Amino acid sequence: MPNRELFFSAMSLLQVRISDGAVRISDTIPTFGAKKSLQALASFLLSVQTMRRLFLIGLLFLIPLNALHARVPEIHEVQQMALRESGYDRFELDQWKRRAKWSAALPRLQVGMDRDIKDVLKLTTRDNVSVTDSQVFVGPDENNFDQDFQQGIGVEVKAVWYLNELLFNQDQIDVSRERRSWLEDRTRLLEKVTRLYFAWKKEQRKELREELAGYLDGFTNGWFSEEVRGQ
């Protein structure tokens, strides 16, 4: 009888179950010799399975632990990280727009100061003349010198509303101009990161892959290589 038919005939007489390292053989075997042979066969099968498990465990020790967690980040993850590290935050730009819109509703304070200095000089001269029967006497002059120094400081504070800016606000125009410039810079950054990412995925040479990964690390503050290495 061929070996294949002999094997299936033996297995039909023996119920062999291998689970969790246990081998169970039914007691319905007619002869002790056949039962012993089938026990040897089951032990062999168990040893093969055990060797396979040990081989897989050995591979786990050979593979670095960080390689188990290594992965290639998706393009949208790399883009978001590059935007975050570069400071292109849309929320911040929206805050500028809201502040410019409501700034026209707030009054503008105007503070003024006026300083007044007056220096008044007054000179009075009197001649003394005395007349008698025989002589005329001219006495010394009488001089009065008066000086008046005055100084005053005035402070003025005003709150002025420019209601026309509720409809046309120059600050909103400046924010819109800044927004266009911000979007252009943001788009250029995404284009650079996207080109570098797909060039890195296509490149097979190790040196060039490391160079491209270095550029991506520059945009992501080292995050890209850490994700690839699984750290």
Short mmCIF file of C-alpha atoms in Angstrom, two decimals:
data_model
loop_
_atom_site.label_atom_id
_atom_site.label_comp_id
_atom_site.label_asym_id
_atom_site.label_seq_id
_atom_site.Cartn_x
_atom_site.Cartn_y
_atom_site.Cartn_z
CA MET A 1 0.00 0.00 0.00
CA PRO A 2 1.44 3.40 -0.83
CA ASN A 3 2.62 5.56 2.03
CA ARG A 4 -0.11 8.15 1.39
CA GLU A 5 -2.89 5.57 1.70
CA LEU A 6 -1.24 4.09 4.79
CA PHE A 7 -1.14 7.50 6.44
CA PHE A 8 -4.81 8.26 5.84
CA SER A 9 -5.78 4.76 7.00
CA ALA A 10 -3.87 5.29 10.22
CA MET A 11 -5.41 8.69 10.79
CA SER A 12 -8.86 7.23 10.30
CA LEU A 13 -8.20 4.85 13.20
CA LEU A 14 -6.72 7.51 15.43
CA GLN A 15 -8.18 10.85 16.46
CA VAL A 16 -5.26 13.14 16.98
CA ARG A 17 -5.78 16.66 18.33
CA ILE A 18 -2.91 19.03 18.85
CA SER A 19 -3.89 22.13 20.79
CA ASP A 20 -1.92 24.11 23.35
CA GLY A 21 0.88 21.55 23.36
CA ALA A 22 -1.41 18.58 24.26
CA VAL A 23 -1.72 15.38 22.21
CA ARG A 24 -4.77 13.21 22.79
CA ILE A 25 -5.17 9.76 21.26
CA SER A 26 -8.43 7.85 21.33
CA ASP A 27 -8.53 4.46 22.96
CA THR A 28 -10.35 2.84 20.05
CA ILE A 29 -7.15 1.43 18.55
CA PRO A 30 -7.48 -2.34 18.03
CA THR A 31 -3.82 -3.30 18.53
CA PHE A 32 -1.13 -2.03 20.85
CA GLY A 33 1.46 -1.90 18.07
CA ALA A 34 -0.68 0.30 15.87
CA LYS A 35 -1.44 2.57 18.78
CA LYS A 36 2.24 2.91 19.59
CA SER A 37 3.08 3.73 15.99
CA LEU A 38 0.41 6.36 15.82
CA GLN A 39 1.62 7.84 19.09
CA ALA A 40 5.06 8.21 17.55
CA LEU A 41 3.51 9.87 14.51
CA ALA A 42 1.57 12.30 16.70
CA SER A 43 4.70 13.11 18.68
CA PHE A 44 6.52 13.83 15.45
CA LEU A 45 3.75 16.16 14.30
CA LEU A 46 3.84 17.90 17.67
CA SER A 47 7.60 18.30 17.47
CA VAL A 48 7.26 19.90 14.02
CA GLN A 49 4.71 22.37 15.34
CA THR A 50 6.88 23.12 18.35
CA MET A 51 9.91 23.74 16.15
CA ARG A 52 7.83 26.09 14.02
CA ARG A 53 6.79 28.07 17.07
CA LEU A 54 10.36 28.24 18.34
CA PHE A 55 11.49 29.45 14.95
CA LEU A 56 8.94 32.27 15.00
CA ILE A 57 9.96 33.24 18.53
CA GLY A 58 13.59 33.36 17.41
CA LEU A 59 12.69 35.69 14.59
CA LEU A 60 11.08 38.06 17.07
CA PHE A 61 14.35 38.31 18.97
CA LEU A 62 16.28 38.95 15.78
CA ILE A 63 13.98 41.77 14.65
CA PRO A 64 14.55 45.09 16.49
CA LEU A 65 11.64 46.10 18.65
CA ASN A 66 11.31 49.49 16.97
CA ALA A 67 10.91 47.79 13.59
CA LEU A 68 7.68 46.22 14.84
CA HIS A 69 6.21 49.70 15.24
CA ALA A 70 7.81 51.25 12.15
CA ARG A 71 5.46 52.59 9.53
CA VAL A 72 5.39 54.98 6.60
CA PRO A 73 3.39 58.09 7.50
CA GLU A 74 0.60 59.13 5.16
CA ILE A 75 1.08 62.26 3.07
CA HIS A 76 -1.62 64.20 4.93
CA GLU A 77 0.13 63.45 8.24
CA VAL A 78 3.42 64.81 6.94
CA GLN A 79 1.69 67.90 5.57
CA GLN A 80 -0.13 68.63 8.83
CA MET A 81 3.05 68.23 10.85
CA ALA A 82 4.96 70.53 8.50
CA LEU A 83 2.23 73.19 8.78
CA ARG A 84 2.24 72.93 12.56
CA GLU A 85 6.01 73.20 12.87
CA SER A 86 6.14 76.13 10.43
CA GLY A 87 3.52 78.13 12.34
CA TYR A 88 0.92 78.24 9.56
CA ASP A 89 -2.11 78.12 11.82
CA ARG A 90 -5.43 79.04 10.17
CA PHE A 91 -7.01 79.71 13.58
CA GLU A 92 -4.57 82.53 14.24
CA LEU A 93 -5.35 84.19 10.90
CA ASP A 94 -9.09 84.01 11.59
CA GLN A 95 -8.47 85.80 14.88
CA TRP A 96 -6.79 88.64 13.04
CA LYS A 97 -9.80 89.00 10.75
CA ARG A 98 -12.27 89.14 13.64
CA ARG A 99 -10.20 91.68 15.53
CA ALA A 100 -9.93 93.94 12.49
CA LYS A 101 -13.71 93.75 11.97
CA TRP A 102 -14.59 94.85 15.49
CA SER A 103 -11.79 97.35 15.99
CA ALA A 104 -13.79 100.04 14.16
CA ALA A 105 -16.56 99.81 16.77
CA LEU A 106 -14.14 100.76 19.53
CA PRO A 107 -13.33 104.41 20.24
CA ARG A 108 -9.90 105.86 19.75
CA LEU A 109 -8.46 107.80 22.64
CA GLN A 110 -6.76 111.09 21.89
CA VAL A 111 -4.64 112.73 24.57
CA GLY A 112 -3.38 116.30 24.28
CA MET A 113 -1.29 118.54 26.52
CA ASP A 114 -0.98 122.34 26.38
CA ARG A 115 1.68 124.28 28.23
CA ASP A 116 1.38 128.07 28.56
CA ILE A 117 4.24 130.22 29.85
CA LYS A 118 3.92 134.00 30.36
CA ASP A 119 6.64 136.35 31.59
CA VAL A 120 5.42 139.95 32.07
CA LEU A 121 7.87 142.77 32.83
CA LYS A 122 6.67 146.23 34.01
CA LEU A 123 8.95 149.24 34.51
CA THR A 124 7.64 152.55 36.01
CA THR A 125 9.86 155.71 36.23
CA ARG A 126 8.93 158.91 38.15
CA ASP A 127 10.82 162.23 38.09
CA ASN A 128 10.99 164.28 41.33
CA VAL A 129 10.98 168.06 40.74
CA SER A 130 10.87 170.67 43.54
CA VAL A 131 10.34 174.41 42.83
CA THR A 132 11.03 177.18 45.39
CA ASP A 133 11.17 180.99 45.18
CA SER A 134 14.75 181.10 44.12
CA GLN A 135 15.67 177.59 42.96
CA VAL A 136 14.37 174.56 41.16
CA PHE A 137 15.53 171.19 42.43
CA VAL A 138 15.35 168.04 40.35
CA GLY A 139 15.50 165.02 42.60
CA PRO A 140 16.48 161.44 41.84
CA ASP A 141 14.18 159.35 39.70
CA GLU A 142 11.96 156.72 41.27
CA ASN A 143 11.92 153.46 39.39
CA ASN A 144 9.52 150.59 40.00
CA PHE A 145 10.39 147.27 38.37
CA ASP A 146 7.72 144.56 38.45
CA GLN A 147 8.02 141.04 36.96
CA ASP A 148 5.10 138.64 36.70
CA PHE A 149 5.88 135.00 35.72
CA GLN A 150 2.91 132.76 34.91
CA GLN A 151 2.92 129.07 33.87
CA GLY A 152 0.00 126.73 33.12
CA ILE A 153 -0.39 123.11 31.87
CA GLY A 154 -3.61 121.75 30.40
CA VAL A 155 -4.40 118.08 29.62
CA GLU A 156 -7.18 116.98 27.28
CA VAL A 157 -8.50 113.42 26.77
CA LYS A 158 -11.04 112.59 24.03
CA ALA A 159 -12.73 109.38 22.84
CA VAL A 160 -13.47 109.50 19.11
CA TRP A 161 -15.58 107.02 17.13
CA TYR A 162 -14.99 106.63 13.38
CA LEU A 163 -18.32 105.12 12.39
CA ASN A 164 -17.49 105.22 8.69
CA GLU A 165 -14.90 102.47 9.26
CA LEU A 166 -17.68 100.05 10.16
CA LEU A 167 -18.37 99.87 6.42
CA PHE A 168 -14.85 100.45 5.10
CA ASN A 169 -12.01 99.54 7.41
CA GLN A 170 -8.41 99.87 6.29
CA ASP A 171 -7.34 97.23 8.83
CA GLN A 172 -9.54 94.63 7.11
CA ILE A 173 -7.87 95.41 3.80
CA ASP A 174 -4.46 94.92 5.41
CA VAL A 175 -5.58 91.59 6.90
CA SER A 176 -6.93 90.44 3.52
CA ARG A 177 -3.61 91.29 1.90
CA GLU A 178 -1.77 89.43 4.64
CA ARG A 179 -4.12 86.46 4.21
CA ARG A 180 -3.33 86.17 0.50
CA SER A 181 0.38 86.26 1.22
CA TRP A 182 -0.08 83.69 4.00
CA LEU A 183 -2.01 81.32 1.72
CA GLU A 184 0.62 81.60 -1.01
CA ASP A 185 3.42 80.74 1.43
CA ARG A 186 1.36 77.88 2.86
CA THR A 187 0.70 76.46 -0.62
CA ARG A 188 4.39 76.61 -1.53
CA LEU A 189 5.28 74.77 1.67
CA LEU A 190 2.76 72.00 0.95
CA GLU A 191 4.08 71.63 -2.60
CA LYS A 192 7.67 71.22 -1.36
CA VAL A 193 6.71 68.68 1.28
CA THR A 194 4.57 66.70 -1.17
CA ARG A 195 7.34 66.51 -3.78
CA LEU A 196 9.90 65.42 -1.20
CA TYR A 197 7.56 62.79 0.26
CA PHE A 198 6.77 61.03 -3.02
CA ALA A 199 10.38 61.32 -4.17
CA TRP A 200 11.39 59.57 -0.95
CA LYS A 201 8.85 56.78 -1.53
CA LYS A 202 10.04 56.17 -5.10
CA GLU A 203 13.77 56.39 -4.42
CA GLN A 204 15.52 53.04 -3.93
CA ARG A 205 19.06 54.22 -3.27
CA LYS A 206 19.81 54.42 0.43
CA GLU A 207 21.91 57.59 0.29
CA LEU A 208 19.28 59.59 -1.58
CA ARG A 209 16.49 58.27 0.63
CA GLU A 210 18.37 59.46 3.69
CA GLU A 211 18.92 62.86 2.07
CA LEU A 212 15.23 63.24 1.22
CA ALA A 213 14.27 62.09 4.71
CA GLY A 214 16.57 64.77 6.09
CA TYR A 215 14.71 67.46 4.15
CA LEU A 216 11.40 66.14 5.47
CA ASP A 217 12.83 66.14 8.99
CA GLY A 218 13.68 69.79 8.53
CA PHE A 219 10.05 70.60 7.80
CA THR A 220 8.68 68.34 10.56
CA ASN A 221 11.29 68.88 13.29
CA GLY A 222 12.57 65.30 13.05
CA TRP A 223 9.11 63.71 13.29
CA PHE A 224 9.27 61.97 9.90
CA SER A 225 12.35 59.82 10.61
CA GLU A 226 11.06 58.96 14.07
CA GLU A 227 7.86 57.61 12.56
CA VAL A 228 9.73 55.63 9.92
CA ARG A 229 12.08 54.11 12.51
CA GLY A 230 9.16 53.36 14.82
CA GLN A 231 10.42 55.43 17.74
#
